[in-house]
Amino acid sequence: MSATVSLPDLIDYAQTSEEQFLRQIFVRDQMADWSRQPLIMARADGVHYWDVTGKRYLDALSGNYVVSVGHNNRRVIEAIHRQLDILHFSPVMHGTNPVAVQLANLLAELAPGDLNTVKFQCGGSEVTEAAIKLARQYHKLTGSPGKYKIISRYQAWHGSTMGSLSASGLKSRKTVNEPLAPGFVHVFPPTCYRCPFGKQYPDCGITCATLINDVVDMEDPATVAAIMVEPIGHTGGIIDPPEEYLPLLRDYCDRHNILLIFDEIITGIGRTGRMFAAETFGVTPDVLCIGKGLGGGYVPLSAMICRKPIMEAFWGPIAENPGFVEGHTNEGNPISCAAGLAVLGEILEKDLCGNARKQGARLRAGFQRLADQYGIIGDIRGKGLLQGIEFVRNRATKERFPDAFGVKVGRRALENGLLCRFDPHWIAFGPSLISTGEQIDEMVAVLDRSIGEVLGKERDFV
Ligand SMILES: Cc1ncc(COP(=O)(O)O)c(C=O)c1O
């Protein structure tokens, strides 16, 4: 490094970047590939982004299921400014701060049942990891020290830290990091459209759930601490379970003294049309994890909320009970919590959960129109403003395209100024809860055009 380094002009620097400059940053994409057409966002407002070249994008993904109350939301920004003037950090080893207490109390009020005690962190991985530790420590404190195994699902994503990654079920993200932590058992997810057991709902006996009970039995219930699932699985293609599935898991957990953990990092904070997907499905877990939309992208903020009887196990006398042994330096940061309070205030006052239900119905109708128009959409899944479509070459046989058709459509959509989630065989939308009907229609229209353009190039597939 030279002795004098001046700060680059952020926009010009990124705009004129050649690969040599982009080599200084790790991104989530394959870097050499990304650097050929780097996406570098410069600013955002409402449901739109602008990149450093000035190109505008319609954000059908809330950044990454994060920007719950839209970009440039003045209420959240002003709450952050106010809090900065009052207190920006409190001594985390010695206590907490008033805004963290306020946000914990609001979440306890909003969460279903007796979910009433909150641990704040910065990211989703930290709170799913915390939930795993809570389950293990809870069983140790309550006379079942042999319970340590976590049952979770293939294709799930619970995070990047070693524990949350070990609970995850995506080989593309796991294999390079193996060996992972011991004590994690995986089961197949409820992918009804492609039932792993070759059955057809509703005559399937909900095998995807009953087999989990069998797995608990085979593993020995005395060794199982928790079952952890996303109410709607995201990776794997918006895996929406049959209505019996989560109530059955609740029942197995009750019978075997196993904690039910919902990872609602994506599904929480209004996305499925209720504040928590637990309410959408009418099932209360023992531990509920939220992230992404809670801070709305303005701050890093996540939370783990546990039920009252679990909290009580951690209130014993100090000689027998060390409290919950889990913590990070930035947990419960006052700036983050002030932003979280403003995000929730915005959702509650503007009934954005109601808007997610309303616009979710509009999005479903839009996807259905595309399915009627093109013979290559085999399934539409999800709830509220978390919905996806699965592409198939042949609807009758469910045969997939031989190549990554979804990626082609997603990339074309980006070229056409639409940001959505894409995978080789599916595409998902997760727009901001503030989206209007017209904006939803526009998002679907750009997707429509993008599918048409990709198909136009590949007529031999249809
Ligand atoms: C369902 C789910 N859980 C956990 C995580 C991990 O969250 P983070 O990336 O904030 O650590 C994610 C991230 O995408 C997620 O989608």
Coordinates of C-alpha atoms in Angstrom, one line a residue, residues 164-335:
S164 CA -26.7 -23.2 11.7
L165 CA -24.9 -24.6 8.6
S166 CA -24.8 -28.0 10.2
A167 CA -28.6 -27.8 10.6
S168 CA -28.9 -26.6 7.0
G169 CA -29.5 -29.1 4.2
L170 CA -28.0 -27.7 1.0
K171 CA -25.2 -29.7 -0.3
S172 CA -24.0 -26.8 -2.5
R173 CA -23.2 -24.8 0.6
K174 CA -22.3 -27.6 3.0
T175 CA -19.9 -29.9 1.2
V176 CA -17.0 -27.4 0.9
N177 CA -17.2 -26.9 4.7
E178 CA -17.4 -30.5 5.8
P179 CA -16.9 -32.1 8.3
L180 CA -19.7 -30.1 10.0
A181 CA -20.8 -30.2 13.6
P182 CA -22.0 -33.6 15.0
G183 CA -25.5 -34.0 16.4
F184 CA -27.6 -33.0 13.4
V185 CA -30.1 -35.3 11.7
H186 CA -31.8 -34.5 8.4
V187 CA -35.2 -35.5 7.0
F188 CA -36.8 -34.9 3.7
P189 CA -38.9 -31.7 3.3
P190 CA -42.6 -31.6 2.4
T191 CA -42.1 -31.1 -1.3
C192 CA -45.6 -32.1 -2.3
Y193 CA -45.2 -31.3 -6.0
R194 CA -42.3 -33.8 -6.1
C195 CA -43.1 -36.0 -3.2
P196 CA -39.9 -37.8 -2.1
F197 CA -42.1 -40.8 -1.1
G198 CA -43.8 -41.0 -4.5
K199 CA -47.2 -40.2 -2.9
Q200 CA -50.0 -37.8 -3.8
Y201 CA -51.7 -35.4 -1.3
P202 CA -54.2 -35.8 0.3
D203 CA -54.0 -39.6 0.2
C204 CA -50.4 -39.7 1.3
G205 CA -51.0 -40.0 5.1
I206 CA -48.7 -36.9 5.4
T207 CA -45.7 -39.3 5.2
C208 CA -43.3 -36.3 5.2
A209 CA -44.4 -35.6 8.8
T210 CA -45.1 -39.1 10.1
L211 CA -41.6 -40.2 9.1
I212 CA -40.1 -37.5 11.3
N213 CA -41.8 -39.2 14.2
D214 CA -40.3 -42.4 13.1
V215 CA -36.8 -40.8 12.9
V216 CA -37.3 -39.4 16.4
D217 CA -38.1 -43.0 17.5
M218 CA -35.1 -44.5 15.7
E219 CA -32.7 -41.8 17.0
D220 CA -34.1 -42.3 20.6
P221 CA -36.3 -39.5 21.8
A222 CA -34.1 -39.2 24.9
T223 CA -31.4 -37.8 22.6
V224 CA -33.4 -35.4 20.6
A225 CA -33.4 -31.7 21.7
A226 CA -35.3 -29.9 18.9
I227 CA -36.9 -30.1 15.5
M228 CA -36.1 -27.0 13.5
V229 CA -38.0 -26.0 10.3
E230 CA -38.8 -23.0 8.2
P231 CA -42.7 -22.9 8.1
I232 CA -42.3 -22.3 4.3
G233 CA -38.9 -23.6 3.1
H234 CA -37.2 -21.0 0.9
T235 CA -34.2 -22.8 -0.6
G236 CA -35.5 -25.8 -2.5
G237 CA -38.1 -23.6 -4.1
I238 CA -40.7 -22.1 -1.7
I239 CA -41.7 -25.4 0.0
D240 CA -45.2 -24.8 1.3
P241 CA -46.2 -27.6 3.6
P242 CA -49.7 -29.3 3.6
E243 CA -51.9 -27.9 6.3
E244 CA -51.5 -31.0 8.5
Y245 CA -47.7 -30.9 8.5
L246 CA -46.8 -28.3 11.2
P247 CA -49.6 -29.4 13.6
L248 CA -48.2 -32.9 13.4
L249 CA -44.7 -31.7 14.2
R250 CA -46.1 -29.8 17.1
D251 CA -47.8 -33.0 18.4
Y252 CA -44.6 -35.1 18.1
C253 CA -42.6 -32.4 19.9
D254 CA -45.1 -32.3 22.8
R255 CA -45.2 -36.1 23.1
H256 CA -41.4 -36.4 23.3
N257 CA -40.4 -33.3 25.2
I258 CA -38.7 -31.9 22.1
L259 CA -38.6 -28.1 21.3
L260 CA -40.1 -27.0 18.1
I261 CA -38.1 -24.2 16.5
F262 CA -39.4 -22.1 13.6
D263 CA -36.9 -20.4 11.5
E264 CA -38.9 -17.4 10.4
I265 CA -35.9 -15.3 9.1
I266 CA -37.8 -15.0 5.8
T267 CA -41.4 -15.8 6.7
G268 CA -41.6 -13.5 9.8
I269 CA -42.5 -9.8 10.0
G270 CA -45.6 -9.8 7.8
R271 CA -44.3 -11.7 4.8
T272 CA -47.0 -14.4 4.7
G273 CA -49.8 -12.0 5.6
R274 CA -49.6 -12.2 9.4
M275 CA -46.8 -10.9 11.6
F276 CA -45.5 -14.5 11.9
A277 CA -46.0 -17.5 9.7
A278 CA -46.7 -19.3 13.0
E279 CA -50.1 -17.4 12.9
T280 CA -50.6 -18.1 9.2
F281 CA -50.4 -21.8 10.0
G282 CA -52.0 -21.7 13.5
V283 CA -49.1 -23.4 15.1
T284 CA -47.0 -21.9 18.0
P285 CA -43.4 -23.1 18.2
D286 CA -41.3 -23.2 21.4
V287 CA -38.7 -20.9 19.8
L288 CA -39.2 -18.5 16.9
C289 CA -36.3 -16.9 15.0
I290 CA -36.8 -13.7 13.0
G291 CA -34.3 -11.4 11.2
K292 CA -34.2 -9.8 7.8
G293 CA -37.4 -7.8 7.7
L294 CA -37.2 -6.9 11.4
G295 CA -34.5 -4.3 10.7
G296 CA -35.9 -3.7 7.3
G297 CA -32.3 -3.5 5.9
Y298 CA -31.6 -0.3 7.7
V299 CA -29.7 -2.1 10.5
P300 CA -28.5 -5.6 11.2
L301 CA -31.1 -7.0 13.6
S302 CA -32.5 -10.4 14.4
A303 CA -34.3 -11.9 17.4
M304 CA -34.9 -15.3 18.9
I305 CA -38.2 -15.5 20.9
C306 CA -38.9 -18.4 23.3
R307 CA -41.9 -19.5 25.3
K308 CA -42.4 -18.6 28.9
P309 CA -41.7 -22.1 30.4
I310 CA -38.4 -22.1 28.6
M311 CA -37.5 -18.7 29.9
E312 CA -38.4 -19.8 33.4
A313 CA -35.8 -22.6 33.3
F314 CA -33.1 -19.9 33.0
W315 CA -34.3 -17.9 36.1
G316 CA -33.0 -20.4 38.7
P317 CA -30.6 -19.4 41.5
I318 CA -27.2 -18.4 40.3
A319 CA -25.4 -21.3 42.0
E320 CA -27.3 -23.8 39.8
N321 CA -27.9 -21.8 36.7
P322 CA -25.5 -19.6 34.7
G323 CA -28.2 -17.9 32.6
F324 CA -28.4 -18.4 28.9
V325 CA -24.7 -18.9 27.8
E326 CA -24.9 -17.1 24.5
G327 CA -23.9 -13.7 23.4
H328 CA -22.4 -11.4 20.8
T329 CA -20.9 -7.9 21.2
N330 CA -23.5 -6.1 19.1
E331 CA -26.6 -7.8 20.4
G332 CA -29.5 -5.5 21.3
N333 CA -27.7 -2.5 19.9
P334 CA -29.8 0.6 20.6
I335 CA -29.6 1.9 17.0

